[in-house]
Amino acid sequence: MTKLLFYNGIILSEHGEINDGYLTVSDGIIERIGKGTPPPLDGGYRKVDLNHHILSPGFIDTHTHGAGGADFMDGTLEAFLMACRMHLKHGTTSIMPTSMSCFDDELFQLFDCFEQAKPIRENMPHLLGLHLEGPYFSPEQAGAQPAECMTVPFPHHFDKIIDRSGGNIRRWSSAPEVPGVIELGDTLIKLGILPSIAHSDADYDVVRKAFDAGYRHLTHFYSGMSTIHRKNGYRILGVVESGYLLDDMHIEIICDGIHLPPELLELIFKLKDHDHITLVTDSMRAAGMPEGPTVLGSLKYNFQCVAEDGVAKMPDRSCFAGSTATADRMIRVLVKQLHMPLWDAVKFMTQNPAKLYHIFDWTGSLSVGKNADLLVFDSDINIEQVYVSGVRMGQDS
């Protein structure tokens, strides 16, 4: 395998920025990191002059429905690869394809596509597993999830899904007020699946019970979840407030600057411990594509929408229909709009998700002994080079 020497750039190492730094890779693994002139090396290293640009760990996106004109629910290997490769082009080197509430036959097609994609390495990110978003949701917070596909978690149903998944489920998002969902959490934890709260109309007491039962994560914070409201004059806290009150509750945010405007992002980063925040695209098929008419959902079950102004909208423009973000754009929002230091911004899409999903031993930071999942980008976070396990990915993927 090619040996690499990156030099003359800013290295976003695990513990901070290294100006005028260098990094070497051998057999797909980070070999050494330092500052200044690299030490004498044996022959065979291909030199990569960073030209004062940035060398970063690859981004980790743990909630995405598609990109590049394809949705993971389309049910074909071609669409599955197309979506992965568009995200790869924008810096995602590890990905968790995400379902939506659907009928079982469509979900099982996703399982089959994932299995077919697993052995494919050419121009592909690491496939971390699947994120199931639904079908155990509250119709009151359905959002873009089809209410006709929502149900309750009868054991015969979720057991069938788990068995059919081939062990590929990494996370399952549900609404804890739906009967049986809190109990489902115990099964998921035993299987190493992260239980998460989403599309929920629960109040604080229910969220607290779910938290105590192992639900330590909120899916797309603020979107599709209850907030403070009044009942008989009394103020009742919702899922949003629970995310702030419960210190060990992890939250993920769609950091496109639109789903959550910059002022709200500032509030989140001010109030929530930074080690418990991750960024996700939650993107649909229009991500990475020219704006215009598109559809949300699979080719079989979908509805019309339009991508414009950096987001997908319903045709009447009454509400958003989905995210069109890619990972690089979210880092750009934090750095350019919130004026966050680059190293801090990148951490939310590298170290934090890697720790949450217990993969930090091999990816998620630039550290000796870890996979060489690397990005080269400029000060505007324009992705120039992408490496997965030390192999440079194609630029037209």
Short mmCIF file of C-alpha atoms in Angstrom, two decimals:
data_model
loop_
_atom_site.label_atom_id
_atom_site.label_comp_id
_atom_site.label_asym_id
_atom_site.label_seq_id
_atom_site.Cartn_x
_atom_site.Cartn_y
_atom_site.Cartn_z
CA MET A 1 0.00 0.00 0.00
CA THR A 2 1.18 3.55 -0.73
CA LYS A 3 3.10 5.40 1.96
CA LEU A 4 2.18 9.06 2.27
CA LEU A 5 3.86 12.15 3.69
CA PHE A 6 1.64 15.20 4.17
CA TYR A 7 3.59 18.37 4.97
CA ASN A 8 3.52 22.17 4.90
CA GLY A 9 0.02 22.55 6.32
CA ILE A 10 -2.22 22.84 9.34
CA ILE A 11 -2.79 19.45 10.98
CA LEU A 12 -6.00 19.10 13.02
CA SER A 13 -4.57 16.51 15.41
CA GLU A 14 -6.55 14.82 18.15
CA HIS A 15 -5.37 17.38 20.71
CA GLY A 16 -5.26 20.59 18.70
CA GLU A 17 -3.99 22.40 15.62
CA ILE A 18 -0.38 21.96 14.53
CA ASN A 19 0.80 24.79 12.28
CA ASP A 20 3.49 23.87 9.76
CA GLY A 21 2.80 20.26 10.58
CA TYR A 22 3.38 16.91 8.91
CA LEU A 23 1.74 13.49 9.03
CA THR A 24 2.84 10.16 7.60
CA VAL A 25 0.73 7.16 6.62
CA SER A 26 1.81 3.56 6.13
CA ASP A 27 -0.48 0.64 5.23
CA GLY A 28 -3.54 2.83 5.71
CA ILE A 29 -2.61 3.74 9.29
CA ILE A 30 -1.36 7.07 10.65
CA GLU A 31 2.30 6.49 11.44
CA ARG A 32 3.60 9.76 12.89
CA ILE A 33 2.52 13.38 13.41
CA GLY A 34 4.80 16.31 14.07
CA LYS A 35 5.67 19.95 13.56
CA GLY A 36 8.21 21.52 11.24
CA THR A 37 10.51 19.61 8.92
CA PRO A 38 9.66 15.89 8.69
CA PRO A 39 12.40 13.49 9.86
CA PRO A 40 14.37 11.45 7.31
CA LEU A 41 12.15 8.70 5.92
CA ASP A 42 12.78 5.50 4.05
CA GLY A 43 12.06 5.55 0.33
CA GLY A 44 8.63 4.94 -1.08
CA TYR A 45 6.72 7.82 0.52
CA ARG A 46 4.55 9.84 -1.81
CA LYS A 47 4.79 13.47 -0.79
CA VAL A 48 1.65 15.60 -0.55
CA ASP A 49 2.36 19.33 -0.21
CA LEU A 50 -0.60 20.79 1.67
CA ASN A 51 0.36 24.29 0.51
CA HIS A 52 -0.73 25.75 3.89
CA HIS A 53 -4.15 24.13 3.64
CA ILE A 54 -5.75 21.96 6.32
CA LEU A 55 -5.41 18.23 6.98
CA SER A 56 -8.42 17.04 8.96
CA PRO A 57 -9.93 13.76 10.12
CA GLY A 58 -12.72 12.58 7.83
CA PHE A 59 -16.25 13.53 8.79
CA ILE A 60 -18.67 11.02 10.32
CA ASP A 61 -22.33 11.41 9.34
CA THR A 62 -24.64 9.22 11.42
CA HIS A 63 -27.96 10.43 10.02
CA THR A 64 -28.48 10.77 6.29
CA HIS A 65 -31.24 9.60 3.97
CA GLY A 66 -29.46 10.22 0.69
CA ALA A 67 -27.62 12.58 -1.66
CA GLY A 68 -26.62 12.93 -5.28
CA GLY A 69 -30.15 12.37 -6.55
CA ALA A 70 -30.53 9.06 -4.70
CA ASP A 71 -32.20 7.93 -1.48
CA PHE A 72 -31.10 4.93 0.57
CA MET A 73 -34.73 3.76 0.49
CA ASP A 74 -34.79 3.57 -3.32
CA GLY A 75 -34.10 -0.13 -3.04
CA THR A 76 -31.24 -0.46 -5.53
CA LEU A 77 -27.52 -0.90 -5.04
CA GLU A 78 -26.90 1.81 -7.64
CA ALA A 79 -28.83 4.39 -5.62
CA PHE A 80 -27.18 3.28 -2.38
CA LEU A 81 -23.69 3.74 -3.83
CA MET A 82 -24.63 7.02 -5.50
CA ALA A 83 -25.71 8.56 -2.19
CA CYS A 84 -22.62 7.31 -0.34
CA ARG A 85 -20.27 8.62 -3.00
CA MET A 86 -21.79 12.08 -3.07
CA HIS A 87 -21.30 12.35 0.69
CA LEU A 88 -17.76 11.04 0.32
CA LYS A 89 -17.01 13.79 -2.17
CA HIS A 90 -18.03 16.31 0.48
CA GLY A 91 -15.81 14.83 3.18
CA THR A 92 -17.82 12.05 4.83
CA THR A 93 -15.49 9.08 5.29
CA SER A 94 -17.80 7.15 7.65
CA ILE A 95 -21.54 7.01 7.12
CA MET A 96 -24.69 5.59 8.71
CA PRO A 97 -27.43 5.29 6.05
CA THR A 98 -30.84 6.06 7.51
CA SER A 99 -34.31 4.68 6.83
CA MET A 100 -37.65 6.39 7.39
CA SER A 101 -40.98 5.02 8.55
CA CYS A 102 -42.02 2.54 5.90
CA PHE A 103 -43.58 -0.83 5.32
CA ASP A 104 -41.43 -3.86 6.07
CA ASP A 105 -40.82 -4.91 2.48
CA GLU A 106 -39.21 -1.56 1.71
CA LEU A 107 -37.10 -1.68 4.88
CA PHE A 108 -35.88 -5.17 4.01
CA GLN A 109 -34.80 -3.93 0.59
CA LEU A 110 -32.60 -1.40 2.42
CA PHE A 111 -31.11 -4.25 4.45
CA ASP A 112 -30.31 -6.14 1.25
CA CYS A 113 -28.69 -3.10 -0.37
CA PHE A 114 -26.55 -2.52 2.71
CA GLU A 115 -25.30 -6.11 2.58
CA GLN A 116 -24.50 -5.79 -1.12
CA ALA A 117 -22.61 -2.54 -0.53
CA LYS A 118 -20.52 -3.74 2.43
CA PRO A 119 -17.77 -5.48 0.40
CA ILE A 120 -17.41 -2.57 -2.06
CA ARG A 121 -14.35 -0.48 -1.24
CA GLU A 122 -13.74 1.59 -4.37
CA ASN A 123 -14.72 5.21 -3.79
CA MET A 124 -16.74 4.35 -0.69
CA PRO A 125 -16.82 5.60 2.90
CA HIS A 126 -16.82 3.20 5.83
CA LEU A 127 -20.33 1.80 6.35
CA LEU A 128 -20.89 1.98 10.11
CA GLY A 129 -24.29 0.31 10.14
CA LEU A 130 -27.88 1.42 9.69
CA HIS A 131 -29.92 4.02 11.53
CA LEU A 132 -33.60 3.11 11.61
CA GLU A 133 -35.73 6.26 11.88
CA GLY A 134 -39.15 4.84 12.71
CA PRO A 135 -41.71 3.38 12.48
CA TYR A 136 -42.53 3.76 16.21
CA PHE A 137 -43.36 7.47 16.19
CA SER A 138 -46.01 9.89 17.39
CA PRO A 139 -48.36 11.02 14.58
CA GLU A 140 -48.52 14.43 16.31
CA GLN A 141 -44.83 14.92 15.50
CA ALA A 142 -44.74 13.03 12.21
CA GLY A 143 -43.10 15.80 10.20
CA ALA A 144 -42.06 14.29 6.87
CA GLN A 145 -42.50 10.73 8.17
CA PRO A 146 -45.53 8.98 6.60
CA ALA A 147 -48.11 8.55 9.35
CA GLU A 148 -49.70 5.55 7.60
CA CYS A 149 -46.50 3.57 8.22
CA MET A 150 -46.33 4.30 11.95
CA THR A 151 -47.11 1.54 14.41
CA VAL A 152 -46.27 0.30 17.90
CA PRO A 153 -43.37 -2.03 18.75
CA PHE A 154 -45.01 -5.40 19.19
CA PRO A 155 -42.24 -7.93 19.99
CA HIS A 156 -43.09 -10.07 16.96
CA HIS A 157 -42.57 -6.99 14.76
CA PHE A 158 -39.30 -5.62 16.07
CA ASP A 159 -37.88 -9.12 16.51
CA LYS A 160 -38.57 -9.77 12.83
CA ILE A 161 -36.81 -6.54 11.87
CA ILE A 162 -33.82 -7.26 14.08
CA ASP A 163 -33.48 -10.81 12.76
CA ARG A 164 -33.79 -9.67 9.14
CA SER A 165 -31.22 -6.88 9.57
CA GLY A 166 -28.28 -9.29 9.80
CA GLY A 167 -26.83 -7.42 12.78
CA ASN A 168 -26.43 -4.20 10.78
CA ILE A 169 -28.62 -1.89 12.89
CA ARG A 170 -26.49 0.61 14.82
CA ARG A 171 -29.19 2.97 16.06
CA TRP A 172 -32.99 3.03 16.29
CA SER A 173 -34.99 6.25 16.73
CA SER A 174 -38.45 6.06 18.31
CA ALA A 175 -40.93 8.09 20.38
CA PRO A 176 -40.92 7.01 24.05
CA GLU A 177 -44.61 7.83 24.66
CA VAL A 178 -45.62 5.13 22.16
CA PRO A 179 -46.58 2.03 24.19
CA GLY A 180 -43.71 -0.46 24.30
CA VAL A 181 -40.95 1.88 23.11
CA ILE A 182 -39.32 2.36 26.51
CA GLU A 183 -39.29 -1.40 27.01
CA LEU A 184 -37.79 -1.82 23.53
CA GLY A 185 -34.77 0.18 24.71
CA ASP A 186 -33.61 -2.67 26.93
CA THR A 187 -33.58 -5.07 23.97
CA LEU A 188 -31.65 -2.59 21.82
CA ILE A 189 -29.01 -1.90 24.45
CA LYS A 190 -28.36 -5.63 24.91
CA LEU A 191 -27.78 -5.88 21.14
CA GLY A 192 -25.40 -2.90 21.08
CA ILE A 193 -27.93 -0.69 19.27
CA LEU A 194 -28.20 2.95 20.39
CA PRO A 195 -31.81 3.83 21.34
CA SER A 196 -32.67 7.40 20.36
CA ILE A 197 -35.70 9.67 20.80
CA ALA A 198 -37.29 11.22 17.72
CA HIS A 199 -40.62 12.47 16.33
CA SER A 200 -41.92 12.55 19.87
CA ASP A 201 -44.61 14.55 21.65
CA ALA A 202 -43.48 13.36 25.08
CA ASP A 203 -43.27 15.55 28.17
CA TYR A 204 -40.29 15.68 30.51
CA ASP A 205 -41.54 12.91 32.81
CA VAL A 206 -41.76 10.44 29.92
CA VAL A 207 -38.37 11.48 28.54
CA ARG A 208 -36.87 11.04 31.99
CA LYS A 209 -38.25 7.49 32.20
CA ALA A 210 -36.83 6.75 28.76
CA PHE A 211 -33.49 8.24 29.76
CA ASP A 212 -33.34 6.02 32.84
CA ALA A 213 -34.15 3.05 30.57
CA GLY A 214 -31.20 3.80 28.29
CA TYR A 215 -32.42 6.40 25.80
CA ARG A 216 -29.45 8.76 25.94
CA HIS A 217 -29.74 10.43 22.53
CA LEU A 218 -32.08 12.89 20.78
CA THR A 219 -32.44 12.72 17.00
CA HIS A 220 -32.35 16.04 15.05
CA PHE A 221 -32.70 18.28 18.09
CA TYR A 222 -35.62 20.75 17.86
CA SER A 223 -37.05 19.05 14.76
CA GLY A 224 -40.06 16.77 15.23
CA MET A 225 -40.18 17.07 19.01
CA SER A 226 -42.30 18.72 21.70
CA THR A 227 -41.30 21.86 23.52
CA ILE A 228 -42.67 23.78 26.49
CA HIS A 229 -46.43 24.19 26.43
CA ARG A 230 -49.31 24.82 28.81
CA LYS A 231 -51.78 22.31 30.17
CA ASN A 232 -54.55 23.71 32.37
CA GLY A 233 -52.38 26.75 32.88
CA TYR A 234 -49.32 24.79 34.00
CA ARG A 235 -46.16 24.90 31.94
CA ILE A 236 -45.09 21.43 30.81
CA LEU A 237 -41.56 20.77 29.58
CA GLY A 238 -41.09 18.85 26.34
CA VAL A 239 -38.37 16.87 24.64
CA VAL A 240 -36.37 20.00 23.76
CA GLU A 241 -36.09 21.15 27.37
CA SER A 242 -35.25 17.59 28.41
CA GLY A 243 -32.24 17.74 26.11
CA TYR A 244 -30.87 20.66 28.08
CA LEU A 245 -31.83 19.43 31.55
CA LEU A 246 -30.40 15.91 31.26
CA ASP A 247 -26.65 16.43 31.28
CA ASP A 248 -25.80 13.00 29.87
CA MET A 249 -28.34 13.21 27.04
CA HIS A 250 -26.58 13.44 23.67
CA ILE A 251 -28.10 15.62 20.97
CA GLU A 252 -27.55 15.80 17.22
CA ILE A 253 -28.15 18.96 15.25
CA ILE A 254 -28.73 19.74 11.58
CA CYS A 255 -26.19 22.52 11.34
CA ASP A 256 -27.16 23.96 7.95
CA GLY A 257 -27.95 27.39 9.39
CA ILE A 258 -31.55 27.01 8.21
CA HIS A 259 -33.21 24.23 10.19
CA LEU A 260 -31.53 25.86 13.17
CA PRO A 261 -30.72 29.53 12.55
CA PRO A 262 -27.34 30.84 13.76
CA GLU A 263 -28.85 32.44 16.87
CA LEU A 264 -30.41 29.15 17.94
CA LEU A 265 -27.15 27.32 17.25
CA GLU A 266 -25.40 29.81 19.51
CA LEU A 267 -27.93 29.06 22.26
CA ILE A 268 -27.38 25.31 21.91
CA PHE A 269 -23.60 25.62 22.12
CA LYS A 270 -23.92 27.99 25.07
CA LEU A 271 -26.21 25.74 27.12
CA LYS A 272 -25.22 22.17 26.18
CA ASP A 273 -21.98 20.44 27.07
CA HIS A 274 -19.92 20.28 23.89
CA ASP A 275 -18.97 16.63 24.38
CA HIS A 276 -22.65 15.71 24.01
CA ILE A 277 -23.27 17.40 20.63
CA THR A 278 -22.83 15.87 17.19
CA LEU A 279 -23.57 17.25 13.73
CA VAL A 280 -25.62 15.34 11.15
CA THR A 281 -26.79 16.25 7.68
CA ASP A 282 -30.16 14.42 7.87
CA SER A 283 -29.97 14.98 4.13
CA MET A 284 -32.37 13.82 1.44
CA ARG A 285 -31.65 13.04 -2.21
CA ALA A 286 -31.19 16.69 -3.24
CA ALA A 287 -27.98 17.07 -1.20
CA GLY A 288 -25.07 17.91 -3.48
CA MET A 289 -27.39 18.53 -6.44
CA PRO A 290 -28.54 21.66 -8.29
CA GLU A 291 -31.60 23.25 -6.74
CA GLY A 292 -35.02 22.66 -8.26
CA PRO A 293 -37.94 20.18 -8.11
CA THR A 294 -37.20 16.92 -6.28
CA VAL A 295 -38.97 14.28 -4.16
CA LEU A 296 -38.71 13.34 -0.50
CA GLY A 297 -38.72 9.62 0.22
CA SER A 298 -38.09 6.57 -1.91
CA LEU A 299 -38.91 6.17 -5.58
CA LYS A 300 -41.94 4.10 -4.57
CA TYR A 301 -43.31 6.22 -1.72
CA ASN A 302 -42.59 9.94 -1.94
CA PHE A 303 -44.04 13.40 -2.26
CA GLN A 304 -43.06 16.36 -4.36
CA CYS A 305 -40.93 19.17 -2.93
CA VAL A 306 -38.51 21.79 -4.16
CA ALA A 307 -34.89 22.43 -3.21
CA GLU A 308 -34.19 26.14 -2.97
CA ASP A 309 -32.34 28.57 -0.69
CA GLY A 310 -30.22 25.72 0.68
CA VAL A 311 -33.09 23.57 1.96
CA ALA A 312 -35.93 21.38 0.68
CA LYS A 313 -39.40 22.92 0.97
CA MET A 314 -42.96 21.82 0.42
CA PRO A 315 -44.31 23.05 -2.93
CA ASP A 316 -46.45 25.73 -1.22
CA ARG A 317 -43.36 26.87 0.78
CA SER A 318 -45.34 26.44 4.01
CA CYS A 319 -42.63 24.38 5.72
CA PHE A 320 -39.34 22.59 5.18
CA ALA A 321 -39.38 19.13 3.60
CA GLY A 322 -35.82 18.06 4.40
CA SER A 323 -32.14 18.94 4.52
CA THR A 324 -29.95 19.33 1.46
CA ALA A 325 -26.78 19.78 3.53
CA THR A 326 -23.46 18.00 3.15
CA ALA A 327 -20.90 17.67 5.93
CA ASP A 328 -18.52 20.34 4.66
CA ARG A 329 -21.32 22.89 4.60
CA MET A 330 -22.11 22.32 8.27
CA ILE A 331 -18.51 22.92 9.32
CA ARG A 332 -18.57 26.05 7.16
CA VAL A 333 -21.66 27.33 9.01
CA LEU A 334 -19.95 26.97 12.38
CA VAL A 335 -16.71 28.59 11.25
CA LYS A 336 -18.06 31.35 9.01
CA GLN A 337 -21.37 32.24 10.67
CA LEU A 338 -20.75 31.41 14.34
CA HIS A 339 -17.01 32.25 14.17
CA MET A 340 -16.16 29.00 15.94
CA PRO A 341 -12.50 27.89 15.90
CA LEU A 342 -12.00 25.29 13.18
CA TRP A 343 -10.66 22.55 15.47
CA ASP A 344 -13.70 22.89 17.73
CA ALA A 345 -16.12 22.81 14.79
CA VAL A 346 -14.55 19.70 13.26
CA LYS A 347 -14.69 17.85 16.60
CA PHE A 348 -18.51 17.83 16.47
CA MET A 349 -18.40 15.69 13.32
CA THR A 350 -15.36 13.55 14.07
CA GLN A 351 -14.39 12.87 17.68
CA ASN A 352 -17.85 13.22 19.20
CA PRO A 353 -19.72 10.76 16.93
CA ALA A 354 -16.74 8.37 17.03
CA LYS A 355 -16.92 8.27 20.83
CA LEU A 356 -20.71 7.97 20.88
CA TYR A 357 -20.66 4.93 18.58
CA HIS A 358 -17.54 3.37 20.17
CA ILE A 359 -15.33 3.61 17.09
CA PHE A 360 -12.88 6.17 18.46
CA ASP A 361 -10.22 3.49 18.79
CA TRP A 362 -9.81 3.40 14.99
CA THR A 363 -11.22 6.62 13.51
CA GLY A 364 -12.53 10.07 14.42
CA SER A 365 -9.23 11.86 15.01
CA LEU A 366 -5.72 12.25 13.65
CA SER A 367 -3.70 10.14 16.05
CA VAL A 368 -0.89 7.63 15.61
CA GLY A 369 -2.25 4.12 15.10
CA LYS A 370 -5.66 5.15 13.75
CA ASN A 371 -7.07 4.74 10.26
CA ALA A 372 -5.86 7.35 7.80
CA ASP A 373 -9.34 8.72 7.11
CA LEU A 374 -8.24 12.15 5.99
CA LEU A 375 -9.44 15.32 4.30
CA VAL A 376 -7.53 18.17 2.71
CA PHE A 377 -9.48 21.42 2.47
CA ASP A 378 -8.89 25.15 2.27
CA SER A 379 -9.84 27.89 4.72
CA ASP A 380 -13.35 28.01 3.23
CA ILE A 381 -13.77 24.27 3.86
CA ASN A 382 -13.78 23.41 0.18
CA ILE A 383 -12.85 19.72 0.04
CA GLU A 384 -9.82 19.09 -2.18
CA GLN A 385 -8.73 15.54 -1.32
CA VAL A 386 -10.40 12.62 0.48
CA TYR A 387 -8.63 9.53 1.83
CA VAL A 388 -10.25 6.43 3.32
CA SER A 389 -7.79 4.13 5.11
CA GLY A 390 -4.95 5.91 3.31
CA VAL A 391 -6.40 5.45 -0.18
CA ARG A 392 -7.24 8.60 -2.11
CA MET A 393 -10.83 8.59 -3.32
CA GLY A 394 -11.79 9.59 -6.86
CA GLN A 395 -12.55 13.24 -7.40
CA ASP A 396 -15.53 12.64 -9.68
CA SER A 397 -17.26 10.05 -7.49
#
